[in-house]
Each structure stands twice: as structure tokens, then as C-alpha cells.
Coordinates of C-alpha atoms in Angstrom, one line a residue:
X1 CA -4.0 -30.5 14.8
X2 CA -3.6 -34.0 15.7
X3 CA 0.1 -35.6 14.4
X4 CA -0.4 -39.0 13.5
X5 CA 2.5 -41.1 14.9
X6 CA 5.4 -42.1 12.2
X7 CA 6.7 -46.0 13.5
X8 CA 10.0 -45.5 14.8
X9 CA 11.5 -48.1 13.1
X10 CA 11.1 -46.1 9.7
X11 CA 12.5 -43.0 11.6
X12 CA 15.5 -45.6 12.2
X13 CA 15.8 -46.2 8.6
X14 CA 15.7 -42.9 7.3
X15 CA 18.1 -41.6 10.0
X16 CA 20.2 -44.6 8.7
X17 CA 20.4 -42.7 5.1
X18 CA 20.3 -38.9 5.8
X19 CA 22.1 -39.1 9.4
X20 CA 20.5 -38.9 12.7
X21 CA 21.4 -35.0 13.2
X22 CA 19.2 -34.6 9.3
X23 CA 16.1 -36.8 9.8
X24 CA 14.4 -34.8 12.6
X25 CA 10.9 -36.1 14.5
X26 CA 11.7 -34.2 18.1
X27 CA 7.9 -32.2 18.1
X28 CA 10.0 -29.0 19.7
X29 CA 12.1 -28.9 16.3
X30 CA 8.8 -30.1 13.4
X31 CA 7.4 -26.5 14.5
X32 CA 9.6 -24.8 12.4
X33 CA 8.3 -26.8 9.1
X34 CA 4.4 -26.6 9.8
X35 CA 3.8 -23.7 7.5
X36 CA 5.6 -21.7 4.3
X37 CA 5.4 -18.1 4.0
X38 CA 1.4 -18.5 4.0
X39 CA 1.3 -18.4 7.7
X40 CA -2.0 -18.7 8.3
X41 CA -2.6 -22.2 8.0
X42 CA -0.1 -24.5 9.7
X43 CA 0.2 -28.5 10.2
X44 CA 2.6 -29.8 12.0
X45 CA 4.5 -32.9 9.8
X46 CA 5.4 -36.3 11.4
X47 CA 9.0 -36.5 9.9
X48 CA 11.8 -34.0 8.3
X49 CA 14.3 -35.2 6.3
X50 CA 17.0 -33.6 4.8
X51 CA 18.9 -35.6 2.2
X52 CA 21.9 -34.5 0.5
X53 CA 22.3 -36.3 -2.7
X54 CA 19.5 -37.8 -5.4
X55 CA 20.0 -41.1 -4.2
X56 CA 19.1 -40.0 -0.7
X57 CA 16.0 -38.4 -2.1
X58 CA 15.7 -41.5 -3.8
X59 CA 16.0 -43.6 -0.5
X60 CA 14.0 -41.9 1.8
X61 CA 11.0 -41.5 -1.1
X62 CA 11.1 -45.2 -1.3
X63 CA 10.3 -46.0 2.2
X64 CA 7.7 -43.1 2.7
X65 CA 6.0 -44.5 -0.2
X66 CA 6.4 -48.2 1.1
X67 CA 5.2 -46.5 4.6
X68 CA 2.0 -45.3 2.7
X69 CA 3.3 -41.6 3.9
X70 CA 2.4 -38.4 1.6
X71 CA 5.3 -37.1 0.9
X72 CA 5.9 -33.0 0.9
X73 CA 8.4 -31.4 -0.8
X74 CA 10.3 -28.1 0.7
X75 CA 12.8 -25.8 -0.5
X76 CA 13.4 -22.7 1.2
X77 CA 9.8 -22.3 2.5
X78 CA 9.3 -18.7 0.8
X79 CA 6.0 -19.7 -1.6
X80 CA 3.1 -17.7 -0.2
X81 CA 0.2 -20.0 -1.5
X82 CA 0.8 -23.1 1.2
X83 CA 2.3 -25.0 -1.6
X84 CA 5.2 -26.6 1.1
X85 CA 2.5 -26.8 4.0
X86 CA 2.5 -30.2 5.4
X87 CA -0.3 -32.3 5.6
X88 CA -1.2 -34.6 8.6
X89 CA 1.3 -37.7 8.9
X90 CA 3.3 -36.3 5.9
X91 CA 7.4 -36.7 5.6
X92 CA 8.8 -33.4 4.4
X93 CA 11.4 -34.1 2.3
X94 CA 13.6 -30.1 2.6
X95 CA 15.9 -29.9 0.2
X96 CA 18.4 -27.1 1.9
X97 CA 21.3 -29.2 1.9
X98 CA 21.5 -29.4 -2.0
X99 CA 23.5 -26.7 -2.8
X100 CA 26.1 -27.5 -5.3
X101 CA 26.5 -26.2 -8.5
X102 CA 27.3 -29.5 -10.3
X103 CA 28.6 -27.6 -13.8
X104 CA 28.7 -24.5 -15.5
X105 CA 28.8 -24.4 -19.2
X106 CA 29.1 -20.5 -20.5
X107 CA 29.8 -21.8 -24.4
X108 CA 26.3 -23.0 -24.3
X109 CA 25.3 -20.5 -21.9
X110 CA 24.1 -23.1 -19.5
X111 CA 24.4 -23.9 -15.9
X112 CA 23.5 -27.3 -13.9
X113 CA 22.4 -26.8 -9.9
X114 CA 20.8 -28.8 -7.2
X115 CA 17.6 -27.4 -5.8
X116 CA 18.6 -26.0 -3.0
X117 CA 20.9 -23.4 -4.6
X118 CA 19.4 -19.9 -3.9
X119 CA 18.2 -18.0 -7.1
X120 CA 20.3 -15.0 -7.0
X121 CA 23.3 -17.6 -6.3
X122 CA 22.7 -18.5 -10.2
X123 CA 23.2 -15.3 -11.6
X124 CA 26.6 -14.7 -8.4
X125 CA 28.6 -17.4 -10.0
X126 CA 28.3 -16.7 -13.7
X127 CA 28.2 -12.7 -13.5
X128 CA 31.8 -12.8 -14.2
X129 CA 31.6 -14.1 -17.5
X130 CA 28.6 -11.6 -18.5
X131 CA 26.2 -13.9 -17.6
X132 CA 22.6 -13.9 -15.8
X133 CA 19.8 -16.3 -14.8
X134 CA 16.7 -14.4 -15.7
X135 CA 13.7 -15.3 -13.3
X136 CA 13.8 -12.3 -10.6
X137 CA 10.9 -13.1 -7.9
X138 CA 11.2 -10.3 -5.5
X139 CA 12.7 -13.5 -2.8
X140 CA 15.2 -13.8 -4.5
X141 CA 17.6 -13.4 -2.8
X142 CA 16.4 -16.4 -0.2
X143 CA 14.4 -19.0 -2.4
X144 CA 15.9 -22.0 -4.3
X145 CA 15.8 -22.9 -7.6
X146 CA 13.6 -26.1 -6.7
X147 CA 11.1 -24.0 -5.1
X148 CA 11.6 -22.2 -8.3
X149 CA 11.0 -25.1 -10.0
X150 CA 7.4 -26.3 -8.5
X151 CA 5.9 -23.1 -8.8
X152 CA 7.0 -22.0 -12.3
X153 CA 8.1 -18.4 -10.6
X154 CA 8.6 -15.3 -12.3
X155 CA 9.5 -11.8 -11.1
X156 CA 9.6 -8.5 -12.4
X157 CA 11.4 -9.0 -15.5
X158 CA 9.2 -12.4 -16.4
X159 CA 7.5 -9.6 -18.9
X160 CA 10.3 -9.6 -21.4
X161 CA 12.3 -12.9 -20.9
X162 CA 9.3 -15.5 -19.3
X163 CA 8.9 -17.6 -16.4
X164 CA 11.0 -20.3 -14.5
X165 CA 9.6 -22.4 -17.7
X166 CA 11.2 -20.9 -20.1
X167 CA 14.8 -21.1 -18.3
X168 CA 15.0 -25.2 -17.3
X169 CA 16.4 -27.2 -20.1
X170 CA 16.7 -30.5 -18.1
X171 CA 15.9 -32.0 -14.5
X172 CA 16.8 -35.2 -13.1
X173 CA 13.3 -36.3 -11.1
X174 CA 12.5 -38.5 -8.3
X175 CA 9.1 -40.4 -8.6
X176 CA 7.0 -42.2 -6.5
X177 CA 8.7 -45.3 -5.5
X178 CA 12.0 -43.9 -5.7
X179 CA 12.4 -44.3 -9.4
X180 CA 14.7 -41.5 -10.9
X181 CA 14.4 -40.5 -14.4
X182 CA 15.7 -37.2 -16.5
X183 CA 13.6 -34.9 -18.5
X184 CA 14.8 -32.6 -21.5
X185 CA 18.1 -32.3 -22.2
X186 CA 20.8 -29.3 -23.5
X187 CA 19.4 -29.1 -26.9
X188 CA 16.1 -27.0 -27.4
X189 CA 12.8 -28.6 -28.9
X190 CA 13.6 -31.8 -28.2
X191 CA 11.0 -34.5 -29.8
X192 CA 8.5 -36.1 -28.1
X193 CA 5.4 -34.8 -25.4
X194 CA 7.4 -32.0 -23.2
X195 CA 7.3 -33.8 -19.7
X196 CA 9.3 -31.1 -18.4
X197 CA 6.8 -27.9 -19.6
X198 CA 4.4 -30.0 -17.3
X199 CA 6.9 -30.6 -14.5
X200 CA 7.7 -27.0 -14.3
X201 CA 4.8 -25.6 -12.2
X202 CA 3.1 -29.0 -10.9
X203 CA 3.7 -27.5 -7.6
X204 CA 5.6 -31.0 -6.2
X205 CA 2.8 -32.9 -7.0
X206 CA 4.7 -34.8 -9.4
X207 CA 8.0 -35.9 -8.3
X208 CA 11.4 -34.3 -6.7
X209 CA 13.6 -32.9 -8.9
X210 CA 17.5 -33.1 -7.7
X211 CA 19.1 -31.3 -10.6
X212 CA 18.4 -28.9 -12.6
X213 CA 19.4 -27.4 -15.8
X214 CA 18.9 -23.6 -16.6
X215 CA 19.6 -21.3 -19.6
X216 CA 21.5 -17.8 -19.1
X217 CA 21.4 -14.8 -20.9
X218 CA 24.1 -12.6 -21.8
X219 CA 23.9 -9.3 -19.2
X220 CA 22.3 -6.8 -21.6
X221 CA 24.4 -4.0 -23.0
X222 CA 22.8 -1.0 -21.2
X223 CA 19.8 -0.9 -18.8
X224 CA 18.0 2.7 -18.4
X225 CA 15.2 3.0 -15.6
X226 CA 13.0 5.8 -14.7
X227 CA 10.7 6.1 -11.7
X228 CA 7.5 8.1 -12.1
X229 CA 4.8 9.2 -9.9
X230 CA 1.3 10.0 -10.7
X231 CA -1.9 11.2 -8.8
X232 CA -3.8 7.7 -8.7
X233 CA -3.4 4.4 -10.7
X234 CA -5.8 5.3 -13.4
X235 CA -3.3 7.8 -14.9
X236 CA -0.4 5.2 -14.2
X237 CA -2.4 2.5 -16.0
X238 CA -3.2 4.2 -18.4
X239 CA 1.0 5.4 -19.1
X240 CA 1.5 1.4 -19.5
X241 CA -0.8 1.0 -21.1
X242 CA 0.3 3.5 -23.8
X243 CA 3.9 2.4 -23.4
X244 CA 2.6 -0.9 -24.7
X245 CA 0.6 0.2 -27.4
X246 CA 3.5 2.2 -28.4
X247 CA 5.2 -1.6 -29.4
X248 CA 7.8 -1.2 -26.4
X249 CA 8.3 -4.5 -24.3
X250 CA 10.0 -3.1 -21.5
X251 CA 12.5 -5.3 -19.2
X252 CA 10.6 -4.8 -16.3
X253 CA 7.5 -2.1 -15.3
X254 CA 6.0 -2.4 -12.2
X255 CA 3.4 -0.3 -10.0
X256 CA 2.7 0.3 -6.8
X257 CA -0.6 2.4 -5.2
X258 CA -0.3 4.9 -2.2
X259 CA 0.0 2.2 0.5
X260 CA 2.9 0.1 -0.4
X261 CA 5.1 3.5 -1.6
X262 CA 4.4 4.7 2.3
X263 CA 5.7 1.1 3.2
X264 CA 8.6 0.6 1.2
X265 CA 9.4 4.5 2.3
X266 CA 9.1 3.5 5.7
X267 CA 11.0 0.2 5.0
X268 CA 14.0 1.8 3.2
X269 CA 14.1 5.5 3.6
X270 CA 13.3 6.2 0.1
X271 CA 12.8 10.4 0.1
X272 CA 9.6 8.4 -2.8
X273 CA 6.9 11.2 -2.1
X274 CA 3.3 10.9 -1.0
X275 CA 1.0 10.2 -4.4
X276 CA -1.3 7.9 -5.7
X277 CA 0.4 5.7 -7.6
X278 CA 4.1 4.9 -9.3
X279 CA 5.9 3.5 -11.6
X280 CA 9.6 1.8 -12.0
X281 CA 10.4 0.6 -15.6
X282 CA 13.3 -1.1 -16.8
X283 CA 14.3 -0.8 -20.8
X284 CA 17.4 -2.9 -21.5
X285 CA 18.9 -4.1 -24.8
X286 CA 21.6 -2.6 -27.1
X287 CA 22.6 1.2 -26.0
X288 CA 20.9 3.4 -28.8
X289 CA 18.0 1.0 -28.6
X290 CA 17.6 1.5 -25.3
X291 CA 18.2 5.0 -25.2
X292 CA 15.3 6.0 -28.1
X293 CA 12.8 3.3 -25.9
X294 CA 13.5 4.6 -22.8
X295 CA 12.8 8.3 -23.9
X296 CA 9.6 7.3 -25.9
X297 CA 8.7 5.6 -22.9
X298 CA 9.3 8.7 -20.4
X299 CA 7.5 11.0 -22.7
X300 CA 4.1 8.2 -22.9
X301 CA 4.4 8.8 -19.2
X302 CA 4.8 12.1 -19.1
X303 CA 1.2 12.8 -21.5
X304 CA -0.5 10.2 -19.1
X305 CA -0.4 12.5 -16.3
X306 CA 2.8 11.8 -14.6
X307 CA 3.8 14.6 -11.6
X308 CA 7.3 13.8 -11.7
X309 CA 9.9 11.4 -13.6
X310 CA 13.1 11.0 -11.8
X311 CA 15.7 9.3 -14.0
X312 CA 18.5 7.1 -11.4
X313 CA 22.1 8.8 -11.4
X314 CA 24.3 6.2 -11.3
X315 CA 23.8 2.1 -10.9
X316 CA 23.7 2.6 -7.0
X317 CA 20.8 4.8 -7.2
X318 CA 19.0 2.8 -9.8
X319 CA 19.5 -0.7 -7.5
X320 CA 18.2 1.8 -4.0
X321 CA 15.2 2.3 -6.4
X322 CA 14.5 -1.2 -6.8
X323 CA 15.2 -2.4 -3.0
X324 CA 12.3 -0.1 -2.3
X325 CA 9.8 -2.4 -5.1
X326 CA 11.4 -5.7 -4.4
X327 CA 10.8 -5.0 -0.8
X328 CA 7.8 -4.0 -0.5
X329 CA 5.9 -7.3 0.4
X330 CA 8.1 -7.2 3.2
X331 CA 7.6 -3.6 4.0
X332 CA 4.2 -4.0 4.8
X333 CA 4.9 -4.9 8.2
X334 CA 6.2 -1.3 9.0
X335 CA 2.3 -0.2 8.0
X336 CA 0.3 -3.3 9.6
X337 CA 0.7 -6.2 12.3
X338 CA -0.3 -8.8 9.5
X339 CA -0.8 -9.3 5.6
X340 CA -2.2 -11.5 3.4
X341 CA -0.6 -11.5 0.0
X342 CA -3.0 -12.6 -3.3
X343 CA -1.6 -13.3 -7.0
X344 CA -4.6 -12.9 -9.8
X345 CA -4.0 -12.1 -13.0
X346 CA -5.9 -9.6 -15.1
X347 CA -5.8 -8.3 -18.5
X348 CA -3.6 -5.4 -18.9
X349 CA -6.1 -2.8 -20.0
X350 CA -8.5 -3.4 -16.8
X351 CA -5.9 -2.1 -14.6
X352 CA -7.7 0.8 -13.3
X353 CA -11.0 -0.2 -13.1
X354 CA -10.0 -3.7 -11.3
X355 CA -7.4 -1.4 -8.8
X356 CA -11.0 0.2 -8.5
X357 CA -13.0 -2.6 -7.3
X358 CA -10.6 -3.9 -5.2
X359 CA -10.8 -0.8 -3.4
X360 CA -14.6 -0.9 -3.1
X361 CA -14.3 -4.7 -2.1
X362 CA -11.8 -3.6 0.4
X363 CA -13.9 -0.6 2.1
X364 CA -16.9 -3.7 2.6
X365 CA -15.0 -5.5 4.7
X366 CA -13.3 -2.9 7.1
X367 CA -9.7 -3.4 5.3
X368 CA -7.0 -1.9 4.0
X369 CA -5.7 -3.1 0.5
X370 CA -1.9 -2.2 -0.6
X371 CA -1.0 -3.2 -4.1
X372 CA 2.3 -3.7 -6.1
X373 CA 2.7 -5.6 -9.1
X374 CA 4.0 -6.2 -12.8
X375 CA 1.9 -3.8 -14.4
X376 CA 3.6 -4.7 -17.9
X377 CA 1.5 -8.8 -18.0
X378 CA -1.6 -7.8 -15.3
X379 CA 0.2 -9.9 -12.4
X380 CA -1.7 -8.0 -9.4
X381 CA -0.2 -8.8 -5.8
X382 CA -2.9 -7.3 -3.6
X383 CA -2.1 -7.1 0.4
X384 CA -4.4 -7.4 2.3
X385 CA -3.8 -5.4 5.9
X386 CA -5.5 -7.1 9.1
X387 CA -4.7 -7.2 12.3
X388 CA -4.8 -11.2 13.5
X389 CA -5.1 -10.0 16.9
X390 CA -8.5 -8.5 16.3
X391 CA -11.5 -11.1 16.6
X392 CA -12.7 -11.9 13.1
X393 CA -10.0 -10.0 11.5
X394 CA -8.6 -12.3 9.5
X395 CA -11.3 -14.4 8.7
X396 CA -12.3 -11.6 6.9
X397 CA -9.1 -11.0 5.2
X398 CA -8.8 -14.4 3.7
X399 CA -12.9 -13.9 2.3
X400 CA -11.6 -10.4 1.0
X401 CA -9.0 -12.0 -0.7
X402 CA -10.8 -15.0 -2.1
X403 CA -13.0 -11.8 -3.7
X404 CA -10.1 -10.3 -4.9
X405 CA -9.8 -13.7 -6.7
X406 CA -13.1 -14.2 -8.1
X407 CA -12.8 -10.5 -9.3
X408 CA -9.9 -11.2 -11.5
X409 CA -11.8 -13.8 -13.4
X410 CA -14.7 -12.4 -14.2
X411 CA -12.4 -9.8 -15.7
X412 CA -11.2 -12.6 -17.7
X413 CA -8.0 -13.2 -15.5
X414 CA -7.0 -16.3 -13.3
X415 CA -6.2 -16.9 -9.7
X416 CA -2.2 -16.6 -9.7
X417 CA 0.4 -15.7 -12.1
X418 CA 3.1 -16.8 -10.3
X419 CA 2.7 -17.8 -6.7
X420 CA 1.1 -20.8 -7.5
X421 CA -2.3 -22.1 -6.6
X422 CA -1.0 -24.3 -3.7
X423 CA -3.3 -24.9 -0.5
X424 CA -4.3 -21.3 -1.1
X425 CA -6.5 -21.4 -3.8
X426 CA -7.4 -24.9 -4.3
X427 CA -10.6 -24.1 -3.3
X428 CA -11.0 -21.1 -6.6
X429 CA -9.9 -23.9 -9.2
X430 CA -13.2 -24.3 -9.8
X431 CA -14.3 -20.8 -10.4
X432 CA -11.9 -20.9 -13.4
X433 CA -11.8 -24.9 -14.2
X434 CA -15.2 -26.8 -14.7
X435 CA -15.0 -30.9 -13.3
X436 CA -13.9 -32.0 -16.7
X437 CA -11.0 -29.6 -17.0
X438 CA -10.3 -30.9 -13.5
X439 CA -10.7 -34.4 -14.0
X440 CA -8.0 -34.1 -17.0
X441 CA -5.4 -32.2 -14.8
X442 CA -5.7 -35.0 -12.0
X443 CA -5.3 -37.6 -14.8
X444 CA -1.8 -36.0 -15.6
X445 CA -1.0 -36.1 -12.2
X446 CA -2.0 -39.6 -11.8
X447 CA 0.7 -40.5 -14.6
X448 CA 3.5 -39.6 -12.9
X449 CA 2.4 -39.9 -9.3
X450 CA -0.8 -43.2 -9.2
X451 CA -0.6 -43.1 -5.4
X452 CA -1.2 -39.5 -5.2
X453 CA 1.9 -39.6 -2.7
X454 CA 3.5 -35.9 -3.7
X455 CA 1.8 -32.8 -2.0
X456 CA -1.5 -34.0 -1.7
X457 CA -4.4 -31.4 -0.9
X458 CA -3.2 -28.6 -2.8
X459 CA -4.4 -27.3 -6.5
X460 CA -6.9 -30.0 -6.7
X461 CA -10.5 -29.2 -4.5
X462 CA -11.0 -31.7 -2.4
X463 CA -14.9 -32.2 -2.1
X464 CA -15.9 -32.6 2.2
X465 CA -16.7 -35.0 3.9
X466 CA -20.6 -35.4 5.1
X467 CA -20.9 -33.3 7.9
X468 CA -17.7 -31.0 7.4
X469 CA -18.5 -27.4 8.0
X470 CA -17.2 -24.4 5.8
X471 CA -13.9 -23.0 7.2
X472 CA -10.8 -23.6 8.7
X473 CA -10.1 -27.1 7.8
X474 CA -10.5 -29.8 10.6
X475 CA -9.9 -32.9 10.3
X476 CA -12.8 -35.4 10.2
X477 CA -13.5 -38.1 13.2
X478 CA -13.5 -40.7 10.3
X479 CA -9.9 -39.7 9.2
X480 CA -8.9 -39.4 13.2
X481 CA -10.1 -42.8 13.4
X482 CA -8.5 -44.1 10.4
X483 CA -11.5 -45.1 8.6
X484 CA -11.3 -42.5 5.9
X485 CA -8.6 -40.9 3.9
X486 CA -8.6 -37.2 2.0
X487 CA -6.5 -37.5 -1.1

């Protein structure tokens, strides 16, 4: 794709306030920022930088917004929707060198970190004091809290103690322009319209934020996990949803079909055994609490068909049992050359018949479909297994997952629970969103953000130009020639 020029006077300047060896334009070294962990669609930006501090932020937004740049905003580069891919002549603005926890405050049971600080980091530097941060995405022991942040991430225990939202109490922001202002604050339900419920999740579309406040939880005082295995996912849908009828809210419960239990066994060694489906469930809380759910739990399992419940020995044992869930996105690659993960959300009770038609969708095209997800709120994660190398394999792939998509909201779903709608699914918005609903969420934007400098093309569908073709995006000859602008 064509890399529209940046002046090299404002490559000066903004080498002048995040250092030469942080502000990077050499073509060779942009490569490695053209694309997130949605690799399928890459762009190539005009300028990195990497500021340290919120007034660098500050700085360098300032002159890509007196440059007329878009500006994208990058933590780790682990989202899987595109929601960090560049756009053409954009400055990336990585935030990788924030890593400071700037306070911890266990007597309010509160900690305040830059972005860039790694999830799993959180939880590292407060477990002493019998603390934890709550949001678990299965990255995270790589993405950053600012990542975090943008795309309102949850994980496998989001079913009991919510998403990112429900964990950031305050965040210092950079607008458009450079202005820097703080939403929230340590107290809860603070008056007013709650700014930060709508930064959390705007996928960077809004502003930068440089500091954030979260909430910890006291480590609970038991955790008891079982792993069951069943003959296919309707008898394991139908255990959770029996377990959930019952009026237990487990920690955690997740499920995974025939495919991604071969891959995570291939991934970690796991002696997991060849069936059609499985389940790991978490029950944590105070001891005898736990011990009653946990039991009533097993035996809802056990008259839903299970063929085996194996109950974890010790701690080790329990955390070898989740490596082989939390792993098993990246386990696919034992099983296939490529993968294409999808994020829909259905209601709980159409597990099976959804698992189902995604299997029937999948046999269409020619494809294999893996799928592990949160069984406990309906958060599907579908896979879908091509092989780029083939002609027209992953075209089809990215049409069978756009199905998979439409398929979760005519169930009466939506197109992500937690990965975020990014470049992705900008496109599906409007199977869920008519042009009024649509209209509204760009006028919220707009508020914070009139340029539309932050993360442009992604969430919103951008209507085509005359003459644009479905597809791949290419750029238009009016927008190579300057003479028109996609915002």
C-alpha cells in the first residue's frame, strides 16, 4: 500500500521530544507496526513514536494534529480485531515505554499504572499483600493495561467479577490537540455523566490515556476447579447450562470442542483425552461455600452426560490445567498453518445449537472450525483453520467468519464480547446497529475527538467511494491523489 510521505521537519520535531533512537520513520523498521495480532490486513504507518511520559504524549499529539496526521494508538499489539492497525499516513503513537507503576494503595485496594504496564504485572506487584487485578484475557501475560483499556477486555473470569470497565476508577487522557484532562476519580459513583464508562472500550478513538487507575480484589479464600469431558458440546452445554440454573455463578467456566483439546494437547502435553467437548470451571469464594458449589456443580455435570471429571491435585496441577485453555488460541498453530480468530456473543442457552451451525457453516466452505470460549456469558471464540498458502483460502475464511458473525445475531447475540469491533468488524456494525444508532455513536465520538484524528476507520462503516469494489480495501485514485479523504 502506498505510504504517504510525513515532512521531515515534523520527524525533526518529534525526535526533538521522544529522542531520535524513539521516533522511528526508517521503512526497514515501520514493518514491524503495520498490523496487530489480526495479521491479515496490514498498513504500513508513516511515523512511530514512542513517548515516555504524558506530556510527551501530549507533545507529539499536538503536532500530529497540527500536521493534520490520524493518530493510532498502540499498546502491546496483541488485540485481534485490527483495532492498532495503522492507517495510511498515520503516526502511531506505542506506548511500550510506559511502564511505571506510579502508586499502589492496598487500604483502598487500589493501584495507579501507566499503559504500558503488562496485565499480569498488576496482579505480580500486589500478590504479596493478598491482592489481585481481576480482568484475565488469555494474553495476559503480554498485553498492557492501555490495550486493556481501549478494548474493555475481559477473560475468563469476566463472568463473576466483569470487564476492564468495571476495574478503572480514574484515567488521565490525552485529546486531540494535546489537551490533557482526568476522568473519575478514587471514590465510586461519582456525580455527573460517566465519561470514563464511555472511554473504556472506545477502542482509541477517543483520546490516549497515560494513567490509569484500577480496583483490586482480595485473592479469594479457596479456589476449587474440576475439568470434565463429555461426548460433544450439546451435553457440555447443557451441564452449564444446569450449573446456572442451579443459581451458581462460577469464577470462571469455559469450553472447548474436539479441535482446540487436540491443540492445546499437542501444545502442552496435556495426557486431556480425545472427546467432544470439555469443560474447566473455576468456583472461588469462602472455603465451605466453595466446597458445597463446587460439588453441586460436579454432580450437574455429572447427570449432563459427563465421561469423566478429574478434580486438580495440588495448585500446580490446577494452573497445568489452565495453560492448556489459556493457550489454546496459540495452540492452533500446532493443528494448522493459519487462524482466524472471531468473538460473537450468544445467549447462553443456544450454545449447542449455535456450536451446531457453525459446524454446518464451516463444512460449506471447505474449513475447519475450532472453538473455545466462556461458556458461563455466551463469549464464543471460533477459529477458523485455513491455509493462506492455498489460493482463495483465506478469502474464504474471513467470509466464514463474517457468517459466524451474522449467525450470532440473529440468535440475538452481537459481534464481539471482548475483542473489540476494531477494523475487523466495522463492516457487521450495521447488521446489529441501524444508521441512527450509528449516527449517535459517531456524535459521541465527535465530542471528544471533532477532527476524527484518533483511530480512524475502525468501528464505524465507512460507506465506498464510487467505483470501489467489494474486498480487500484499496485505496482510491482520488485519495492517492489527494483529492479525497476517508474518515
Amino acid at each position: 500500500m502506498v505510504r504517504p510521505a510525513v515532512a521531515p521537519d515534523l520527524v525533526h520535531r518529534m525526535a526533538a521530544v521522544v529522542g531520535a533512537e524513539h521516533c522511528i520513520s526508517d521503512p526497514a523498521d515501520l514493518l514491524v507496526y503495520e498490523c496487530d495480532g489480526l495479521t491479515h490486513g496490514r498498513t504500513t504507518p508513516a511515523l512511530v513514536v514512542l513517548p515516555a511520559t504524558t506530556d510527551e504524549v501530549a507533545r507529539v499529539v499536538k503536532l500530529a494534529s497540527e500536521a493534520g496526521l490520524p493518530i493510532v494508538p498502540r499498546g502491546a499489539g496483541t488485540g485481534l480485531s485490527g483495532g492498532a492497525r495503522p492507517v495510511p499516513g498515520c503516526v502511531v503513537v506505542g506506548l511500550s515505554r510506559m511502564t511505571r507503576v506510579l502508586g499502589v494503595d492496598l487500604e483502598n485496594g487500589t493501584i495507579r499504572v501507566e499503559p504500558g504496564v503488562i496485565n499480569l504485572d498488576v496482579s505480580r506487584t500486589v500478590q504479596a499483600g493478598g491482592y489481585y487485578y481481576a480482568p484475565d484475557p488469555s494474553s495476559q501475560g503480554v498485553c498492557t493495561v492501555g490495550g486493556n483499556v481501549a478494548e474493555n477486555s475481559g477473560g475468563a473470569h469476566c463472568l463473576k467479577y466483569g470487564f476492564t470497565v468495571n476495574h478503572v476508577l480514574a484515567a488521565r487522557v490525552v485529546l486531540d490537540g494535546g489537551e490533557v484532562v482526568d476522568l473519575g476519580g478514587p471514590a465510586l459513583d461519582p456525580p455527573g455523566y460517566d465519561l470514563l464508562a464511555v472511554l473504556v472500550g472506545s477502542e482509541g478513538m477517543l483520546g490516549i490515556a497515560t494513567e490509569v487507575t484500577l480496583r483490586l480484589l482480595r485473592k479469594p479464600e479457596a479456589t476449587r476447579t474440576f475439568f470434565a469431558t463429555f461426548p460433544s458440546t450439546d451435553e457440555a452445554g447443557a451441564a452449564v447450562s444446569g450449573i446456572i440454573a442451579a443459581g451458581i455463578l462460577p469464577a470462571a467456566i469455559e469450553m472447548m470442542d474436539r479441535l482446540a483439546i487436540a491443540a492445546a494437547r499437542a501444545a502442552t502435553g496435556l495426557d486431556w483425552p480425545d472427546v467432544g467437548a470439555a469443560l474447566l470451571m473455576d468456583a472461588d469464594g469462602a472455603t465451605a461455600e466453595v466446597e458445597h458449589v463446587s460439588r453441586r456443580a460436579v454432580e450437574i455435570a455429572r447427570a449432563a452426560g459427563a465421561l469423566e471429571i478429574r478434580i486438580p491435585r495440588d495448585e500446580a496441577e490446577r494452573q497445568l490445567m489452565w495453560k492448556g485453555r489459556k493457550c489454546a488460541f496459540a495452540a492452533m498453530g500446532r493443528i494448522s498453518p493459519n487462524y482466524l480468530v472471531e468473538d460473537g456473543v450468544i445467549p447462553r442457552s443456544e450454545i449447542a445449537r449455535v456450536l451446531r451451525d457453525i459446524g454446518r457453516l464451516a463444512e460449506e466452505a471447505g474449513l475447519r472450525v475450532a472453538n473455545v470460549f466462556h461458556a458461563g456469558d455466551g463469549n464464543l471464540h471460533p477459529l477458523v483453520l485455513y491455509d493462506a498458502r492455498a489460493p482463495g483460502e483465506e478469502e474464504r475464511a474471513a467470509a466464514l467468519g463474517r457468517e459466524i458473525l451474522r449467525l450470532c445475531v440473529r440468535y440475538g447475540g452481537s459481534i464481539t464480547g471482548e475483542h473489540g469491533v476494531g477494523a475487523e468488524k466495522a463492516a457487521a456494525m450495521a447488521d446489529m446497529f441501524g444508521p441512527d444508532d450509528l449516527e449517535t455513536m459517531a456524535r459521541v465520538r465527535w465530542g471528544f475527538d471533532p477532527r476524527g484524528r484518533f483511530n480512524p476507520g475502525k468501528v464505524f462503516p465507512t460507506p465506498r467511494l464510487c467505483g470501489e469494489r467489494p474486498g480487500p480495501y484499496q485505496p482510491h485514485p482520488l485519495e492517492l491523489a489527494g483529492q479525497a479523504e476517508r474518515w
